[in-house]
Amino acid sequence: MRLKELALHLGLSQTTVSRALNGYPEVNEETRRRVLDAARRHGYQPNANARRLATGRAGAIGIVLPTDRNMLLDPHYMEFQAGLGETLLADEIDIVLSPTRGSDEMATYQRMAVGSRVDGVVLSSPLIADDRVRVLTELGLPFVLHGRTESPVPHAWIDIDNEGAFRHATKHLIDLGHRRIGLVNGETRFTFARDREAGFRSALAARGIAVDERFVASGVMSDEIGYRITERFLAETPRPTALLVSSMMMSLGAFRAIRAAGLELGRDVSMIAHDDVFPFLNPDVMVPTMSTTRSSIRAAGKRVGELLKELVEGRAAETIHELWPVELVVRASTGPAPDD
Amino acid sequence: MRLKELALHLGLSQTTVSRALNGYPEVNEETRRRVLDAARRHGYQPNANARRLATGRAGAIGIVLPTDRNMLLDPHYMEFQAGLGETLLADEIDIVLSPTRGSDEMATYQRMAVGSRVDGVVLSSPLIADDRVRVLTELGLPFVLHGRTESPVPHAWIDIDNEGAFRHATKHLIDLGHRRIGLVNGETRFTFARDREAGFRSALAARGIAVDERFVASGVMSDEIGYRITERFLAETPRPTALLVSSMMMSLGAFRAIRAAGLELGRDVSMIAHDDVFPFLNPDVMVPTMSTTRSSIRAAGKRVGELLKELVEGRAAETIHELWPVELVVRASTGPAPDD
DNA sequence: AGCGGATTTGAAAGCGCTTTGAATAGCGTC
DNA sequence: GACGCTATTCAAAGCGCTTTCAAATCCGCT
């Protein structure tokens, strides 16, 4: 059923029907009711592409998915997408995915922008120096950065307070008597990892504790790397009595390494992991339950969707800066430092 | 830059330019070269929506993402998407994501179909009785099912041989002397879980071993559930000496439970897990390395993309049935059954 | 009765591309 | 020199919607 047929059927012009359907005020209420009713009865659904062409808006936002940058292929994306959808779906805005091999990434943005396939894009997992901000700004394609990067160009971003989170977590461990604390971090080219390390160091410095560089390591946030780094930490003498871990996935590996070393989590070694809140990785049901710095990545996705919508509708990018606090949830994986 | 301007610039008609760009044969080679050249120099990119409207094809395929059906939010989707992109991107076909709350799922398909937002969709994680096949067929929206379901309606599908995989794995354990084998399965409403259980049972039956129903369990494929089920299995007397596990994520939990019970993986308890090949969960680097039934979900995504393209271009759905064999990779988590 | 203003409705012109049907040019034949 | 082909090119008509601009209708008042 096309708009034309529907109009004919109702004995109205396309104009009026279109207006009635799109909620314009200059339509008689009685008429609008008839139109909406007929539309529903006939299962009328406007042709998305015709509308897009006519309005000049794509009614879609894009996500570029780097299929080779390992780190990005993890579950974070999925949760984020789910959150994004919560906002956008209500407005019939599509999410367009563009899986891309690393080097083509910029070309993909270009294609999206110029071909007006999307009205805006989401940028995830920014590097400390991330060129995408500049490129997208030049392309004139609106975007919201999920995370932060160093760029002279004003742009919209929303991030969690990674530094504060790890500062608090470290402080908490110090308060429990820990002095040798290890950091099992994500790759340091990402801003979030750098910020977490900064929080970690500043908490130690505030208490006058020197950082033992043997206990600072980073890598892909996988079970495997978590295992390897922790294994190495624990082989040192004296070993760290507490660990800060950048992801739940890594914490699983860290936990295995702790057990493999014959140690007990929460007694011999304490651990606080960052939790992005995945439905399949629940710190509350782990044994022992895991202390975490928590911030829902799905909630972030939802908010990014909202902001992106406002941005596309004209809100100035430089007015969009949100820094979300991160909650420290103490559970059973942290305890007082053992006696030396 | 619009087509019109480009044409004007070249002193040609839109018709000719369009044809040159789209590779139609009735264009002078010299002309085509000039056109392509100018297009590149000016960074011409056709307006996707105008083209879609004119051709009547959406140039996009859809994925409906149920944001509440827990199981589906896991990393599987991401890998699958990456694979899908490998095929589709080359043809400038977009992937449209529609995150949806469970009950609206059918409405979402309807919207996609009637509004011609997509030319076809991917159906993932089918239930044993999955109504989507019928609905989509009635809507006339082409689709490829990744997995299988019981439906009288002929349709395109591609699946891995879950039954064969678990039959072989079970057989392998029996050959190693195991007699009490546990099955830690995914939710049984999904076809793949049912098929795996069928393979498990048939292997045992073939050797005249009775299935101990206490050692058959299923649930969401998470670390947590893997832990719980395994914990329960190991509390029985006598306990199982081997486990078949439906996902690597579950196997992490199972492994924790084994250690928690003071047992050693690969000696006291053997384990074979199904591996969908995630970049962040590598059985080769686990300690001990994990025996698996392996089938890359990314490869499947890639193939689904190809098939979907063929389908949209007119290939008959009932000619598309692929059943992929699954490889059994024996590593260190499996060993001979311990003496009772 | 006539007028200004508000309320509703419509005709038609795009949006930027593809595609049909027709026109033009070039060339070998008879 | 006219004819029949083939090779190229083009004008114009859509694709299905939104939106501008104009027209029609209705009311309350003077």
XYZ file of C-alpha atoms (C1' of nucleotides) in Angstrom:
740
model
C 0.000 0.000 0.000
C 1.437 3.334 -1.124
C 0.609 6.750 0.185
C -1.078 7.559 -3.091
C -3.429 4.618 -2.898
C -4.222 5.324 0.698
C -5.069 8.915 -0.188
C -7.222 7.818 -3.089
C -8.976 5.333 -0.884
C -9.777 8.048 1.620
C -10.737 10.606 -0.954
C -8.019 12.913 0.290
C -4.868 14.351 -1.169
C -1.452 12.846 -0.484
C -0.588 16.076 1.233
C -3.254 15.774 3.848
C -2.651 12.113 4.449
C 1.061 12.673 4.797
C 0.450 15.458 7.248
C -2.028 13.490 9.260
C 0.380 10.611 9.507
C 3.297 12.752 10.535
C 1.410 14.617 13.173
C 1.294 18.056 11.628
C -1.103 20.342 13.492
C -2.965 21.795 10.524
C -5.087 18.720 10.052
C -8.627 18.422 11.254
C -8.776 15.992 14.147
C -11.623 14.095 12.636
C -9.683 13.725 9.408
C -6.587 12.633 11.223
C -8.488 9.934 13.000
C -9.872 8.604 9.743
C -6.417 8.596 8.200
C -4.675 6.909 11.069
C -7.425 4.383 11.226
C -7.250 3.541 7.545
C -3.470 3.382 7.679
C -3.581 0.867 10.472
C -6.265 -1.199 8.807
C -4.341 -1.409 5.568
C -1.023 -1.902 7.284
C 0.368 1.124 5.565
C 4.083 1.607 6.148
C 5.800 4.514 4.434
C 8.662 3.646 2.148
C 11.715 4.462 4.174
C 13.851 5.383 1.197
C 11.366 7.717 -0.368
C 10.971 9.503 2.895
C 14.689 9.722 3.352
C 15.159 11.152 -0.068
C 12.424 13.689 0.422
C 13.497 14.833 3.844
C 17.187 14.637 3.203
C 17.719 12.811 6.443
C 18.900 9.242 6.499
C 16.979 8.200 9.569
C 19.926 6.088 10.534
C 23.093 6.313 12.502
C 26.227 4.363 11.832
C 28.697 2.269 13.710
C 31.957 1.308 12.105
C 33.134 -2.031 13.334
C 36.829 -2.617 12.936
C 36.910 -6.348 12.315
C 40.560 -6.736 12.983
C 41.382 -4.422 15.861
C 41.060 -7.262 18.267
C 39.999 -5.430 21.318
C 36.928 -4.076 19.689
C 35.425 -7.350 18.786
C 34.552 -8.188 22.282
C 31.198 -8.232 23.983
C 31.348 -4.557 24.818
C 30.045 -3.668 21.429
C 27.036 -5.866 21.733
C 25.870 -4.417 24.989
C 26.496 -0.983 23.664
C 24.424 -1.661 20.579
C 21.595 -2.939 22.701
C 21.628 0.285 24.668
C 21.811 2.396 21.575
C 18.808 0.617 20.216
C 16.728 1.426 23.242
C 16.691 5.078 22.320
C 16.810 4.990 18.599
C 14.301 2.322 17.909
C 11.491 4.368 19.353
C 12.164 7.002 16.706
C 12.445 4.527 13.881
C 16.087 5.321 13.504
C 18.080 2.462 12.076
C 21.510 1.452 13.196
C 23.784 0.749 10.278
C 26.767 -1.435 10.887
C 29.835 -1.213 8.734
C 32.341 -3.893 9.529
C 35.624 -2.684 8.149
C 39.189 -3.791 7.979
C 41.318 -1.356 9.885
C 42.841 0.678 7.119
C 39.568 1.294 5.299
C 37.973 2.827 8.328
C 38.271 6.412 7.221
C 37.059 5.553 3.747
C 34.024 3.983 5.307
C 33.181 7.126 7.223
C 33.570 9.087 4.043
C 31.221 6.816 2.202
C 28.650 7.054 4.955
C 28.852 10.803 5.121
C 28.853 11.702 1.474
C 26.354 9.065 0.412
C 24.098 10.270 3.233
C 23.573 6.784 4.444
C 23.555 7.968 8.019
C 22.897 11.200 9.849
C 25.601 10.615 12.375
C 27.925 8.040 13.818
C 29.106 6.654 17.097
C 32.802 6.541 17.818
C 33.887 3.923 20.301
C 37.063 2.987 22.077
C 39.064 6.073 21.210
C 42.815 6.010 21.166
C 44.691 8.692 23.049
C 45.490 10.234 19.717
C 42.541 9.409 17.552
C 42.401 10.870 14.106
C 38.775 10.043 13.584
C 37.640 13.147 15.411
C 39.416 15.403 12.979
C 38.354 13.476 9.914
C 34.706 13.339 10.867
C 34.667 16.989 11.772
C 36.059 17.828 8.383
C 33.532 15.591 6.719
C 30.819 17.394 8.621
C 29.362 14.135 9.845
C 27.942 14.541 13.352
C 29.274 12.075 15.895
C 29.326 11.325 19.578
C 32.504 9.936 21.002
C 32.062 7.259 23.600
C 35.200 7.839 25.602
C 37.689 10.646 25.232
C 40.653 11.528 23.139
C 43.077 14.371 22.898
C 41.961 16.616 20.130
C 42.005 20.354 19.649
C 38.763 20.073 17.720
C 35.674 20.642 19.871
C 33.405 17.624 19.759
C 30.695 15.745 21.602
C 31.745 13.087 24.053
C 30.491 11.054 26.934
C 32.801 9.043 29.114
C 32.953 7.363 32.460
C 35.342 8.647 35.070
C 37.990 6.006 34.584
C 40.590 7.858 36.498
C 38.337 8.500 39.482
C 37.164 4.900 39.450
C 40.627 3.457 39.660
C 41.749 6.086 42.111
C 38.971 5.116 44.486
C 39.539 1.455 43.983
C 43.245 1.802 44.653
C 42.564 3.946 47.669
C 40.207 1.336 48.996
C 42.875 -1.337 48.689
C 45.394 0.876 50.429
C 42.917 1.431 53.229
C 42.709 -2.317 53.586
C 46.418 -2.354 54.214
C 47.650 -3.348 50.780
C 50.945 -1.849 49.710
C 51.964 -3.994 46.764
C 49.148 -3.519 44.298
C 49.257 -4.706 40.712
C 47.503 -3.171 37.700
C 46.263 -5.486 34.976
C 45.258 -2.961 32.398
C 43.853 -2.804 28.866
C 46.011 -1.670 25.988
C 47.573 1.668 26.795
C 46.924 3.193 23.408
C 43.314 3.507 24.495
C 42.442 6.541 26.533
C 40.455 4.638 29.109
C 43.492 2.504 29.937
C 45.724 5.521 30.315
C 43.157 7.197 32.554
C 42.828 4.163 34.736
C 46.554 3.959 35.135
C 46.634 7.637 36.034
C 44.026 7.056 38.737
C 45.981 4.114 40.052
C 49.219 6.070 40.223
C 47.689 9.150 41.748
C 46.110 7.165 44.592
C 49.429 5.521 45.390
C 51.269 8.818 45.149
C 48.759 10.451 47.466
C 49.746 7.953 50.141
C 53.407 8.159 49.340
C 53.607 4.629 48.014
C 56.049 4.097 45.183
C 54.753 2.299 42.141
C 56.537 -0.961 41.483
C 56.755 -0.983 37.707
C 56.959 -4.770 37.631
C 53.366 -4.754 38.749
C 52.006 -2.592 36.003
C 51.079 -4.358 32.801
C 48.600 -4.110 30.011
C 47.289 -6.002 27.011
C 44.209 -7.139 25.155
C 41.394 -7.532 27.644
C 40.987 -11.265 27.319
C 40.863 -14.152 29.712
C 44.194 -15.303 28.359
C 46.103 -12.066 28.879
C 44.577 -11.717 32.324
C 45.976 -15.111 33.149
C 49.420 -14.449 31.789
C 49.926 -11.090 33.412
C 48.698 -12.277 36.770
C 50.829 -15.388 36.582
C 53.855 -13.200 36.008
C 52.960 -10.838 38.851
C 52.544 -13.682 41.287
C 55.896 -15.178 40.378
C 57.684 -12.105 41.747
C 58.969 -12.026 45.302
C 57.395 -10.560 47.219
C 54.256 -10.808 45.191
C 51.472 -8.237 45.075
C 48.702 -8.704 47.600
C 46.095 -6.994 45.503
C 45.192 -6.474 41.872
C 43.267 -3.934 39.877
C 41.923 -5.442 36.713
C 40.501 -3.570 33.754
C 37.793 -5.983 32.711
C 35.732 -8.853 33.994
C 36.993 -10.998 31.181
C 40.568 -10.430 32.300
C 39.564 -11.050 35.878
C 38.498 -14.573 34.990
C 42.010 -15.265 33.755
C 43.502 -13.504 36.750
C 41.420 -15.650 39.017
C 42.638 -18.809 37.314
C 46.208 -17.690 37.760
C 45.619 -17.017 41.440
C 44.221 -20.498 41.946
C 46.962 -22.010 39.856
C 49.471 -20.407 42.198
C 47.731 -22.102 45.086
C 46.436 -18.843 46.465
C 42.998 -17.846 47.553
C 41.170 -14.875 46.117
C 39.973 -12.431 48.772
C 42.415 -13.733 51.350
C 45.897 -14.125 49.863
C 45.214 -11.808 46.997
C 42.516 -9.176 46.730
C 41.053 -8.108 43.417
C 38.890 -5.318 42.081
C 37.842 -5.536 38.450
C 36.095 -3.076 36.237
C 32.635 -4.285 35.349
C 30.825 -3.072 32.265
C 27.786 -5.060 33.345
C 27.357 -7.937 30.950
C 24.387 -10.190 31.386
C 26.603 -13.233 31.121
C 29.321 -12.184 33.522
C 27.840 -11.350 36.849
C 30.205 -10.457 39.679
C 27.544 -11.245 42.236
C 27.422 -14.895 41.410
C 31.113 -15.530 41.117
C 32.744 -17.517 43.876
C 33.901 -15.541 45.678
C 31.830 -12.586 44.579
C 33.923 -9.984 42.803
C 34.506 -6.435 43.947
C 34.092 -4.104 41.027
C 34.082 -0.599 39.718
C 30.801 -0.647 37.897
C 29.365 1.286 35.011
C 26.814 -0.086 32.640
C 27.960 0.093 29.077
C 24.420 -0.470 27.958
C 23.264 2.629 29.796
C 26.045 4.525 28.068
C 24.859 3.248 24.716
C 21.384 4.458 25.481
C 22.606 7.899 26.387
C 24.834 8.108 23.334
C 21.785 7.381 21.237
C 19.896 10.227 22.832
C 22.747 12.657 22.423
C 23.313 11.670 18.858
C 19.698 12.398 18.125
C 19.964 15.845 19.676
C 23.152 16.453 17.778
C 21.567 15.593 14.470
C 18.675 17.845 15.308
C 21.039 20.705 15.694
C 22.446 20.790 19.197
C 25.983 22.148 19.219
C 28.612 19.459 19.620
C 30.683 21.465 22.034
C 27.821 21.544 24.524
C 27.864 17.788 24.829
C 30.328 16.617 27.435
C 29.288 14.114 30.050
C 31.516 12.459 32.572
C 29.786 9.717 34.448
C 30.818 8.741 37.944
C 31.695 5.124 38.555
C 30.493 3.163 41.509
C 32.810 1.036 43.623
C 31.059 -2.130 44.718
C 32.909 -3.995 47.414
C 32.306 -7.709 47.517
C 34.190 -10.763 48.698
C 37.232 -10.634 46.445
C 38.753 -7.870 48.540
C 39.943 -8.288 52.057
C 42.592 -6.961 54.396
C 46.177 -7.339 53.292
C 47.667 -10.586 54.569
C 50.556 -10.377 57.034
C 53.865 -10.528 55.300
C 28.551 16.810 -5.614
C 25.387 15.514 -7.263
C 25.044 13.422 -10.345
C 23.506 16.378 -12.125
C 26.439 18.644 -11.435
C 28.892 15.992 -12.408
C 27.078 15.512 -15.685
C 26.980 19.227 -16.312
C 30.627 19.487 -15.535
C 31.414 16.784 -18.042
C 29.066 18.097 -20.666
C 27.177 14.821 -20.632
C 23.676 13.800 -19.702
C 22.860 12.281 -16.338
C 21.888 9.148 -18.164
C 25.300 8.578 -19.617
C 27.115 9.412 -16.445
C 24.910 7.106 -14.433
C 25.500 4.325 -16.916
C 29.199 4.860 -17.008
C 29.367 4.749 -13.248
C 27.283 1.638 -12.955
C 29.178 -0.282 -15.582
C 26.569 -0.522 -18.291
C 28.028 -1.733 -21.590
C 26.502 0.824 -23.928
C 28.958 3.515 -22.962
C 31.972 4.472 -24.996
C 35.106 3.345 -23.211
C 36.709 6.708 -23.641
C 33.666 8.376 -22.136
C 33.564 5.958 -19.262
C 37.144 6.692 -18.415
C 36.498 10.409 -18.367
C 33.463 9.921 -16.151
C 35.129 7.620 -13.677
C 38.057 9.917 -13.524
C 35.987 13.005 -12.854
C 33.921 11.149 -10.279
C 37.017 10.173 -8.378
C 38.523 13.627 -8.569
C 35.382 15.255 -7.231
C 34.783 12.573 -4.670
C 31.388 11.876 -6.122
C 29.370 9.433 -4.067
C 25.850 8.638 -5.210
C 23.094 9.393 -2.740
C 22.225 6.022 -1.334
C 18.596 6.844 -0.719
C 17.905 8.214 -4.140
C 19.395 5.130 -5.668
C 17.408 2.905 -3.392
C 14.225 4.655 -4.249
C 14.926 4.467 -7.954
C 15.960 0.847 -8.019
C 13.495 -0.376 -5.458
C 16.195 -2.284 -3.647
C 17.260 -1.345 -0.170
C 20.897 -2.297 -0.528
C 20.814 -3.477 3.033
C 20.121 -6.574 5.029
C 18.747 -6.667 8.520
C 19.493 -8.286 11.814
C 16.963 -8.189 14.583
C 18.638 -8.136 17.936
C 16.440 -9.285 20.781
C 17.740 -7.155 23.625
C 16.153 -9.151 26.359
C 16.477 -12.757 25.324
C 19.570 -13.101 27.400
C 21.341 -15.771 25.537
C 21.473 -13.785 22.366
C 23.327 -10.863 23.729
C 26.531 -12.731 23.989
C 29.657 -12.422 21.915
C 28.369 -14.811 19.284
C 26.527 -12.038 17.566
C 29.534 -9.847 17.284
C 31.689 -12.434 15.608
C 28.836 -13.293 13.347
C 28.373 -9.676 12.360
C 32.035 -9.360 11.578
C 31.793 -12.346 9.265
C 28.656 -11.043 7.629
C 30.401 -7.799 6.926
C 33.235 -9.482 5.111
C 30.929 -10.426 2.293
C 28.461 -7.621 2.238
C 30.756 -4.694 2.568
C 32.393 -5.395 -0.733
C 29.038 -4.913 -2.425
C 28.189 -1.781 -0.496
C 25.400 -3.568 1.252
C 24.627 -2.137 4.643
C 23.815 -4.142 7.702
C 20.901 -2.697 9.582
C 20.559 -3.575 13.208
C 17.215 -3.486 14.949
C 17.487 -4.021 18.642
C 14.069 -5.083 19.798
C 12.336 -6.099 22.951
C 11.194 -9.664 22.622
C 7.528 -9.240 21.958
C 7.969 -6.632 19.246
C 10.184 -8.860 17.190
C 7.606 -9.800 14.610
C 6.457 -6.207 14.307
C 10.020 -5.235 13.594
C 10.284 -7.704 10.750
C 7.057 -6.396 9.383
C 8.305 -2.858 9.491
C 11.524 -3.818 7.760
C 9.740 -5.727 5.059
C 6.932 -3.365 4.233
C 8.957 -0.195 4.550
C 11.563 -1.788 2.285
C 14.337 -0.911 4.633
C 16.127 -4.137 3.878
C 16.184 -6.677 1.079
C 16.522 -9.603 3.396
C 17.299 -10.614 6.941
C 19.387 -13.022 8.927
C 17.720 -15.258 11.465
C 19.919 -16.457 14.280
C 19.637 -18.865 17.162
C 16.427 -20.548 16.099
C 14.179 -22.250 18.593
C 13.058 -25.781 17.892
C 9.668 -24.366 17.061
C 10.388 -20.959 15.655
C 7.546 -18.951 14.272
C 9.762 -16.466 12.513
C 10.171 -18.735 9.516
C 6.470 -18.767 8.854
C 6.001 -15.066 9.457
C 8.858 -14.004 7.219
C 7.763 -16.325 4.488
C 4.316 -14.806 4.604
C 5.779 -11.340 4.550
C 7.790 -12.328 1.517
C 10.983 -11.074 3.089
C 13.927 -13.233 2.035
C 15.961 -14.666 4.873
C 18.689 -17.135 5.675
C 18.389 -19.076 8.868
C 21.610 -19.624 10.747
C 20.772 -22.856 12.467
C 17.748 -25.034 11.962
C 14.193 -25.258 13.108
C 11.260 -27.509 12.538
C 9.066 -25.917 9.961
C 6.967 -27.270 7.133
C 7.766 -24.159 5.125
C 10.734 -24.590 2.789
C 13.439 -22.066 3.574
C 17.132 -21.330 3.330
C 19.352 -22.463 6.161
C 22.939 -23.120 7.040
C 23.927 -24.956 10.181
C 26.814 -26.786 11.745
C 26.490 -30.466 12.491
C 25.838 -30.113 16.194
C 24.650 -33.627 16.592
C 27.655 -35.118 14.833
C 30.013 -32.896 16.766
C 28.751 -34.009 20.138
C 28.462 -37.590 19.009
C 32.113 -37.650 18.062
C 33.166 -35.844 21.178
C 31.225 -38.246 23.362
C 32.592 -41.206 21.479
C 36.089 -39.887 21.989
C 35.538 -39.690 25.733
C 34.137 -43.193 25.795
C 37.192 -44.417 23.919
C 39.299 -42.872 26.645
C 37.505 -45.080 29.121
C 35.008 -42.597 30.495
C 31.641 -44.019 31.437
C 30.105 -41.295 33.564
C 29.942 -38.330 31.247
C 28.092 -35.127 31.999
C 26.469 -32.749 29.550
C 26.520 -29.045 30.322
C 24.255 -27.779 27.606
C 22.723 -24.542 26.375
C 19.033 -23.881 26.757
C 17.063 -26.758 25.290
C 14.535 -24.582 23.537
C 17.253 -23.848 20.999
C 17.672 -26.368 18.245
C 21.439 -26.516 18.532
C 21.165 -27.578 22.181
C 18.678 -30.281 21.372
C 20.871 -31.549 18.549
C 23.915 -31.663 20.764
C 22.046 -33.606 23.373
C 20.857 -36.007 20.688
C 24.448 -36.565 19.579
C 25.516 -37.124 23.150
C 22.791 -39.649 23.791
C 23.249 -41.514 20.562
C 26.961 -42.004 21.196
C 26.280 -43.405 24.630
C 23.486 -45.584 23.320
C 25.731 -46.927 20.584
C 28.032 -48.261 23.283
C 25.240 -49.486 25.462
C 25.897 -46.945 28.179
C 22.842 -45.720 30.015
C 22.498 -41.975 30.379
C 22.510 -40.827 33.972
C 19.921 -38.071 33.923
C 21.508 -36.391 36.914
C 24.391 -35.548 34.615
C 22.399 -33.833 31.932
C 21.691 -30.165 32.486
C 21.234 -26.994 30.526
C 20.930 -23.270 30.927
C 22.091 -19.919 29.686
C 25.585 -20.293 28.290
C 27.353 -18.142 30.824
C 30.327 -18.566 33.055
C 27.994 -18.579 36.016
C 25.687 -21.332 34.862
C 28.676 -23.400 33.798
C 29.982 -23.115 37.314
C 26.721 -24.010 38.976
C 25.917 -27.000 36.862
C 29.398 -28.430 37.159
C 29.442 -27.847 40.885
C 26.243 -29.827 41.151
C 27.525 -32.637 38.946
C 30.694 -33.005 40.965
C 28.789 -33.186 44.218
C 27.186 -36.464 43.150
C 28.709 -39.808 44.112
C 30.205 -41.183 42.087
C 30.868 -38.051 40.124
C 31.257 -37.847 36.359
C 34.798 -38.246 35.046
C 34.189 -36.207 31.928
C 32.116 -33.286 30.750
C 30.783 -32.037 27.459
C 30.214 -28.331 27.557
C 28.259 -26.303 25.044
C 30.324 -23.142 25.039
C 33.730 -21.819 25.943
C 32.122 -19.308 28.232
C 30.473 -22.096 30.198
C 33.701 -24.030 30.222
C 35.390 -21.246 32.140
C 32.812 -21.640 34.873
C 33.053 -25.411 34.693
C 36.789 -25.154 35.096
C 36.414 -22.989 38.174
C 34.050 -25.519 39.681
C 36.487 -28.329 38.999
C 39.272 -26.465 40.755
C 36.966 -25.474 43.561
C 36.246 -29.149 44.123
C 39.970 -29.712 44.432
C 40.129 -31.676 41.190
C 42.422 -31.337 38.235
C 41.205 -30.768 34.717
C 42.517 -33.308 32.245
C 43.330 -35.837 34.950
C 40.469 -36.154 37.440
C 37.932 -34.712 35.087
C 38.122 -34.449 31.314
C 36.349 -31.761 29.366
C 35.468 -31.014 25.772
C 33.825 -27.690 25.048
C 32.275 -26.325 21.932
C 34.318 -23.479 20.519
C 32.822 -20.864 18.248
C 36.268 -19.350 17.829
C 36.310 -16.017 19.594
C 39.415 -13.925 19.403
C 39.331 -13.366 23.134
C 38.775 -16.932 24.240
C 41.449 -19.135 22.831
C 41.470 -22.791 23.856
C 45.103 -23.118 22.848
C 46.340 -20.748 25.484
C 44.226 -21.954 28.352
C 45.985 -23.898 31.071
C 45.559 -26.712 30.444
C 44.685 -26.267 26.803
C 41.077 -27.099 26.103
C 39.818 -29.863 23.863
C 37.072 -28.535 21.659
C 34.588 -29.145 18.928
C 35.373 -26.207 16.725
C 33.448 -24.260 14.160
C 34.056 -20.624 13.389
C 30.971 -18.557 13.803
C 32.613 -15.796 11.849
C 33.043 -18.054 8.853
C 29.385 -18.916 9.134
C 28.496 -15.244 9.142
C 30.500 -14.737 6.011
C 28.754 -17.562 4.251
C 25.329 -16.401 5.379
C 26.116 -13.050 3.824
C 26.948 -14.667 0.514
C 23.850 -16.800 0.530
C 21.633 -13.905 1.457
C 22.965 -11.994 -1.486
C 22.207 -14.860 -3.831
C 18.791 -15.191 -2.300
C 17.969 -11.551 -2.840
C 19.175 -11.849 -6.402
C 16.672 -14.566 -7.007
C 18.082 -17.901 -5.975
C 15.363 -20.213 -4.695
C 15.338 -20.537 -0.917
C 14.724 -24.256 -0.976
C 18.014 -24.829 -2.770
C 19.958 -23.367 0.120
C 20.744 -25.969 2.741
C 24.243 -26.322 4.095
C 25.341 -28.523 6.940
C 28.891 -27.890 7.995
C 31.018 -30.559 9.611
C 32.580 -29.772 12.963
C 36.151 -30.546 13.822
C 37.141 -32.264 17.071
C 40.377 -30.819 18.390
C 41.890 -32.857 21.164
C 44.060 -30.950 23.587
C 45.136 -31.321 27.192
C 41.787 -31.087 28.944
C 40.955 -34.637 27.965
C 42.737 -37.690 29.270
C 42.066 -41.307 30.116
C 39.388 -41.968 32.687
C 40.837 -42.150 36.186
C 40.594 -45.457 38.063
C 37.562 -45.582 40.279
C -24.127 41.484 3.218
C -19.275 41.738 3.433
C -14.724 41.298 5.382
C -10.569 39.688 7.936
C -8.657 35.788 9.895
C -8.232 31.172 11.158
C -8.697 26.493 9.734
C -8.294 22.795 6.251
C -7.181 20.943 2.058
C -4.822 20.354 -2.482
C -1.861 20.811 -6.771
C 2.504 20.618 -7.979
C 7.332 20.909 -7.445
C 10.992 18.786 -5.859
C 14.580 15.075 -3.421
C 18.776 12.519 -6.640
C 18.942 8.662 -8.923
C 17.651 4.825 -12.729
C 15.626 3.501 -16.899
C 12.684 3.706 -21.022
C 12.097 5.141 -25.532
C 13.799 7.983 -28.985
C 17.281 10.456 -31.428
C 21.789 11.010 -33.522
C 26.030 9.657 -35.602
C 29.057 6.542 -37.966
C 29.797 3.144 -41.460
C 29.695 -0.481 -44.759
C 26.527 -1.819 -48.789
C 24.192 -1.824 -52.966
C 23.236 8.765 -52.413
C 19.936 6.067 -49.821
C 19.439 2.132 -46.565
C 20.132 -0.764 -42.647
C 22.852 -1.532 -38.712
C 25.286 -0.733 -34.662
C 27.208 2.205 -31.286
C 26.308 6.274 -28.290
C 23.915 9.683 -26.186
C 19.991 12.147 -24.305
C 15.321 14.005 -22.701
C 11.999 12.851 -19.795
C 9.343 9.947 -16.939
C 9.241 7.805 -12.910
C 10.472 5.831 -7.708
C 7.150 7.356 -3.132
C 7.450 10.669 -0.148
C 7.564 15.842 1.888
C 6.705 20.592 1.540
C 5.690 25.104 -0.549
C 2.286 28.024 -2.051
C -2.223 28.780 -3.190
C -7.040 27.963 -2.749
C -11.226 26.862 -0.420
C -14.147 26.895 3.564
C -15.944 28.469 7.712
C -16.778 32.019 11.502
C -17.514 35.880 14.044
C -18.338 40.608 13.539
C -19.518 45.034 11.923
